[in-house]
């Protein structure tokens, strides 16, 4: 698709084709013109300043692996449909670039990076004593008692270890991940249950195995988690996330969340932010939960739990029925840990959305993209290695990166 005016683009791009490969670059930056959205207010506090000391990081070399030849950071940025990328080291911006129509104030769809924000809201509620990860979901959502989620705990949601039957195959129009979109009006295709909405759809999901088993990536887990948070707080995610998180990080702009036809947020993939505000969020996890404003926005205990996991978290990841190609890694509290012996970790979304956080290096890398395919391992894994290489170069530390296999299929 050639660059067009907004008015002209809207006449072409709609709910039926906004996720087509030719359209995602425009639609990911203009989602409110396609789907209903609600603001997540930044509040009335001061904007957290981001000092800038730009460096030429493009020539940093990404070392050779068993699966790839050495290459430069610049080659990765230029070959992975980048809309914008930013690097923070010790709270200072070392790199910030925008491409094509992307601008510093553009609200970009995060896809499943949204999961990490919702997981953080849950962590804040846990820290406040309002939410117990070990309690059954049905203690908070009685409406789920007759669903496949009966007997599952909040912890099972956080680590995606329920036994729910749910296909995350983005290319199968009949998969459950696409059924959610049909149920909440994210596509023009006639859904089987018109007007079902997010909440009612979740109550229809069935159990296929015992809860608490291996990790399996399922977007529905985050949607149920968001519902739990709303029940605990007695308010919608839009105002809850603003109150406990977004208004406390020094964000410059309101975030947006796309909703279903009843105003319920698409928790697993509907949040939109600017590049800089996403970096402000990522900074929390590289700085023990402290925001750039100096506020303890996320409990230190939750950051520690996320980084450490439980005794069987890595084994559950290894036992996953999906081939995540992150040997020795884990999934905890809605974040990906690609390595067995490093605290570098990720928030990931399809079509190339990423926050890379390395607390040991006081480093955050953010990249927003518009890949044509939902999943593309030949773009994902070089991006991870590029941030590894930059973190090593600017911090003087050596990230313990392993041989991530870029022939894989990773969801997000």
PDB file of N, CA, C and O in Angstrom, residues 1 8 34 48 56 105 111 123 125 128 142 150 156 167 195 220 228 254 261 273 288-289 311 323 348 354 368 412:
ATOM      1  N   UNK A   1       0.848  -1.202   0.000  1.00  0.00           N
ATOM      2  CA  UNK A   1       0.000   0.000   0.000  1.00  0.00           C
ATOM      3  C   UNK A   1       0.875   1.240   0.000  1.00  0.00           C
ATOM      4  O   UNK A   1       1.821   1.366   0.755  1.00  0.00           O
ATOM      5  N   UNK A   8      -8.147   9.003   3.107  1.00  0.00           N
ATOM      6  CA  UNK A   8      -8.146   8.065   1.999  1.00  0.00           C
ATOM      7  C   UNK A   8      -7.884   6.649   2.492  1.00  0.00           C
ATOM      8  O   UNK A   8      -8.505   5.691   2.051  1.00  0.00           O
ATOM      9  N   UNK A  34     -10.294   2.436  13.161  1.00  0.00           N
ATOM     10  CA  UNK A  34     -10.821   1.169  12.672  1.00  0.00           C
ATOM     11  C   UNK A  34     -11.691   0.482  13.720  1.00  0.00           C
ATOM     12  O   UNK A  34     -12.754  -0.044  13.405  1.00  0.00           O
ATOM     13  N   UNK A  48       7.916  12.278  32.852  1.00  0.00           N
ATOM     14  CA  UNK A  48       9.287  11.877  33.180  1.00  0.00           C
ATOM     15  C   UNK A  48      10.195  12.234  32.017  1.00  0.00           C
ATOM     16  O   UNK A  48      10.011  11.751  30.906  1.00  0.00           O
ATOM     17  N   UNK A  56      25.881   6.412  17.712  1.00  0.00           N
ATOM     18  CA  UNK A  56      25.720   5.596  16.511  1.00  0.00           C
ATOM     19  C   UNK A  56      25.880   4.131  16.913  1.00  0.00           C
ATOM     20  O   UNK A  56      26.999   3.629  17.033  1.00  0.00           O
ATOM     21  N   UNK A 105       4.774  10.995  18.529  1.00  0.00           N
ATOM     22  CA  UNK A 105       3.474  10.989  19.194  1.00  0.00           C
ATOM     23  C   UNK A 105       2.509   9.959  18.599  1.00  0.00           C
ATOM     24  O   UNK A 105       1.325   9.949  18.944  1.00  0.00           O
ATOM     25  N   UNK A 111       0.039  -5.197  20.215  1.00  0.00           N
ATOM     26  CA  UNK A 111      -0.300  -6.613  20.176  1.00  0.00           C
ATOM     27  C   UNK A 111      -0.019  -7.224  21.558  1.00  0.00           C
ATOM     28  O   UNK A 111      -0.417  -6.665  22.560  1.00  0.00           O
ATOM     29  N   UNK A 123       0.340  -7.758  39.161  1.00  0.00           N
ATOM     30  CA  UNK A 123       1.404  -7.754  40.154  1.00  0.00           C
ATOM     31  C   UNK A 123       1.251  -6.646  41.178  1.00  0.00           C
ATOM     32  O   UNK A 123       1.556  -6.835  42.367  1.00  0.00           O
ATOM     33  N   UNK A 125      -1.628  -5.389  42.118  1.00  0.00           N
ATOM     34  CA  UNK A 125      -2.722  -5.814  42.987  1.00  0.00           C
ATOM     35  C   UNK A 125      -2.262  -6.882  43.975  1.00  0.00           C
ATOM     36  O   UNK A 125      -2.702  -6.899  45.134  1.00  0.00           O
ATOM     37  N   UNK A 128      -0.389  -5.161  46.720  1.00  0.00           N
ATOM     38  CA  UNK A 128      -1.279  -4.427  47.628  1.00  0.00           C
ATOM     39  C   UNK A 128      -2.089  -5.351  48.524  1.00  0.00           C
ATOM     40  O   UNK A 128      -2.830  -4.878  49.396  1.00  0.00           O
ATOM     41  N   UNK A 142     -17.085 -15.742  39.673  1.00  0.00           N
ATOM     42  CA  UNK A 142     -18.015 -16.877  39.814  1.00  0.00           C
ATOM     43  C   UNK A 142     -18.614 -17.318  38.482  1.00  0.00           C
ATOM     44  O   UNK A 142     -18.979 -18.486  38.310  1.00  0.00           O
ATOM     45  N   UNK A 150     -12.702 -23.824  35.616  1.00  0.00           N
ATOM     46  CA  UNK A 150     -12.995 -24.238  36.982  1.00  0.00           C
ATOM     47  C   UNK A 150     -11.817 -25.058  37.516  1.00  0.00           C
ATOM     48  O   UNK A 150     -11.354 -26.002  36.876  1.00  0.00           O
ATOM     49  N   UNK A 156      -1.892 -19.920  37.406  1.00  0.00           N
ATOM     50  CA  UNK A 156      -1.941 -20.628  36.124  1.00  0.00           C
ATOM     51  C   UNK A 156      -2.141 -19.654  34.967  1.00  0.00           C
ATOM     52  O   UNK A 156      -1.592 -19.855  33.875  1.00  0.00           O
ATOM     53  N   UNK A 167      -6.266 -22.795  20.545  1.00  0.00           N
ATOM     54  CA  UNK A 167      -5.264 -22.724  19.488  1.00  0.00           C
ATOM     55  C   UNK A 167      -4.854 -21.279  19.245  1.00  0.00           C
ATOM     56  O   UNK A 167      -5.709 -20.405  19.091  1.00  0.00           O
ATOM     57  N   UNK A 195     -22.461 -10.708  18.676  1.00  0.00           N
ATOM     58  CA  UNK A 195     -22.633  -9.919  19.871  1.00  0.00           C
ATOM     59  C   UNK A 195     -22.213 -10.620  21.151  1.00  0.00           C
ATOM     60  O   UNK A 195     -22.541 -10.149  22.239  1.00  0.00           O
ATOM     61  N   UNK A 220      -6.022 -16.299  25.637  1.00  0.00           N
ATOM     62  CA  UNK A 220      -7.189 -16.257  26.524  1.00  0.00           C
ATOM     63  C   UNK A 220      -6.791 -16.159  27.993  1.00  0.00           C
ATOM     64  O   UNK A 220      -7.567 -15.634  28.811  1.00  0.00           O
ATOM     65  N   UNK A 228     -10.175 -10.922  35.966  1.00  0.00           N
ATOM     66  CA  UNK A 228      -9.924 -11.081  37.403  1.00  0.00           C
ATOM     67  C   UNK A 228      -9.537  -9.736  38.019  1.00  0.00           C
ATOM     68  O   UNK A 228     -10.051  -9.340  39.073  1.00  0.00           O
ATOM     69  N   UNK A 254      -1.644   9.716  26.977  1.00  0.00           N
ATOM     70  CA  UNK A 254      -2.568   8.641  27.303  1.00  0.00           C
ATOM     71  C   UNK A 254      -2.245   7.442  26.424  1.00  0.00           C
ATOM     72  O   UNK A 254      -1.872   7.596  25.247  1.00  0.00           O
ATOM     73  N   UNK A 261     -17.510  -4.824  21.697  1.00  0.00           N
ATOM     74  CA  UNK A 261     -18.703  -4.006  21.430  1.00  0.00           C
ATOM     75  C   UNK A 261     -19.396  -3.541  22.701  1.00  0.00           C
ATOM     76  O   UNK A 261     -20.287  -2.697  22.653  1.00  0.00           O
ATOM     77  N   UNK A 273       0.472   2.500  22.502  1.00  0.00           N
ATOM     78  CA  UNK A 273       1.240   3.545  23.168  1.00  0.00           C
ATOM     79  C   UNK A 273       2.222   4.155  22.181  1.00  0.00           C
ATOM     80  O   UNK A 273       2.435   3.645  21.087  1.00  0.00           O
ATOM     81  N   UNK A 288      14.130  -2.214  39.250  1.00  0.00           N
ATOM     82  CA  UNK A 288      13.515  -2.688  40.495  1.00  0.00           C
ATOM     83  C   UNK A 288      12.131  -2.095  40.753  1.00  0.00           C
ATOM     84  O   UNK A 288      11.731  -1.885  41.896  1.00  0.00           O
ATOM     85  N   UNK A 289      11.416  -1.773  39.710  1.00  0.00           N
ATOM     86  CA  UNK A 289      10.068  -1.251  39.860  1.00  0.00           C
ATOM     87  C   UNK A 289       9.975   0.242  40.040  1.00  0.00           C
ATOM     88  O   UNK A 289       8.869   0.787  40.127  1.00  0.00           O
ATOM     89  N   UNK A 311      10.105 -23.106  41.287  1.00  0.00           N
ATOM     90  CA  UNK A 311      11.008 -24.246  41.138  1.00  0.00           C
ATOM     91  C   UNK A 311      10.817 -24.979  39.816  1.00  0.00           C
ATOM     92  O   UNK A 311      11.779 -25.537  39.265  1.00  0.00           O
ATOM     93  N   UNK A 323       7.071 -25.507  20.142  1.00  0.00           N
ATOM     94  CA  UNK A 323       8.529 -25.419  20.064  1.00  0.00           C
ATOM     95  C   UNK A 323       8.905 -23.945  20.105  1.00  0.00           C
ATOM     96  O   UNK A 323       8.939 -23.262  19.098  1.00  0.00           O
ATOM     97  N   UNK A 348       6.690  -9.504  24.244  1.00  0.00           N
ATOM     98  CA  UNK A 348       6.635  -9.759  22.805  1.00  0.00           C
ATOM     99  C   UNK A 348       5.220  -9.658  22.268  1.00  0.00           C
ATOM    100  O   UNK A 348       4.259 -10.044  22.931  1.00  0.00           O
ATOM    101  N   UNK A 354       8.237  -5.406  20.587  1.00  0.00           N
ATOM    102  CA  UNK A 354       9.156  -5.946  21.586  1.00  0.00           C
ATOM    103  C   UNK A 354       9.612  -4.890  22.575  1.00  0.00           C
ATOM    104  O   UNK A 354       9.891  -3.747  22.206  1.00  0.00           O
ATOM    105  N   UNK A 368       9.037  -1.227  17.710  1.00  0.00           N
ATOM    106  CA  UNK A 368       7.698  -1.385  17.176  1.00  0.00           C
ATOM    107  C   UNK A 368       7.808  -1.578  15.670  1.00  0.00           C
ATOM    108  O   UNK A 368       8.561  -0.864  15.002  1.00  0.00           O
ATOM    109  N   UNK A 412       3.033 -14.589  20.192  1.00  0.00           N
ATOM    110  CA  UNK A 412       3.081 -13.369  20.987  1.00  0.00           C
ATOM    111  C   UNK A 412       2.160 -12.320  20.472  1.00  0.00           C
ATOM    112  O   UNK A 412       1.915 -12.240  19.300  1.00  0.00           O
TER     113      UNK A 412
END
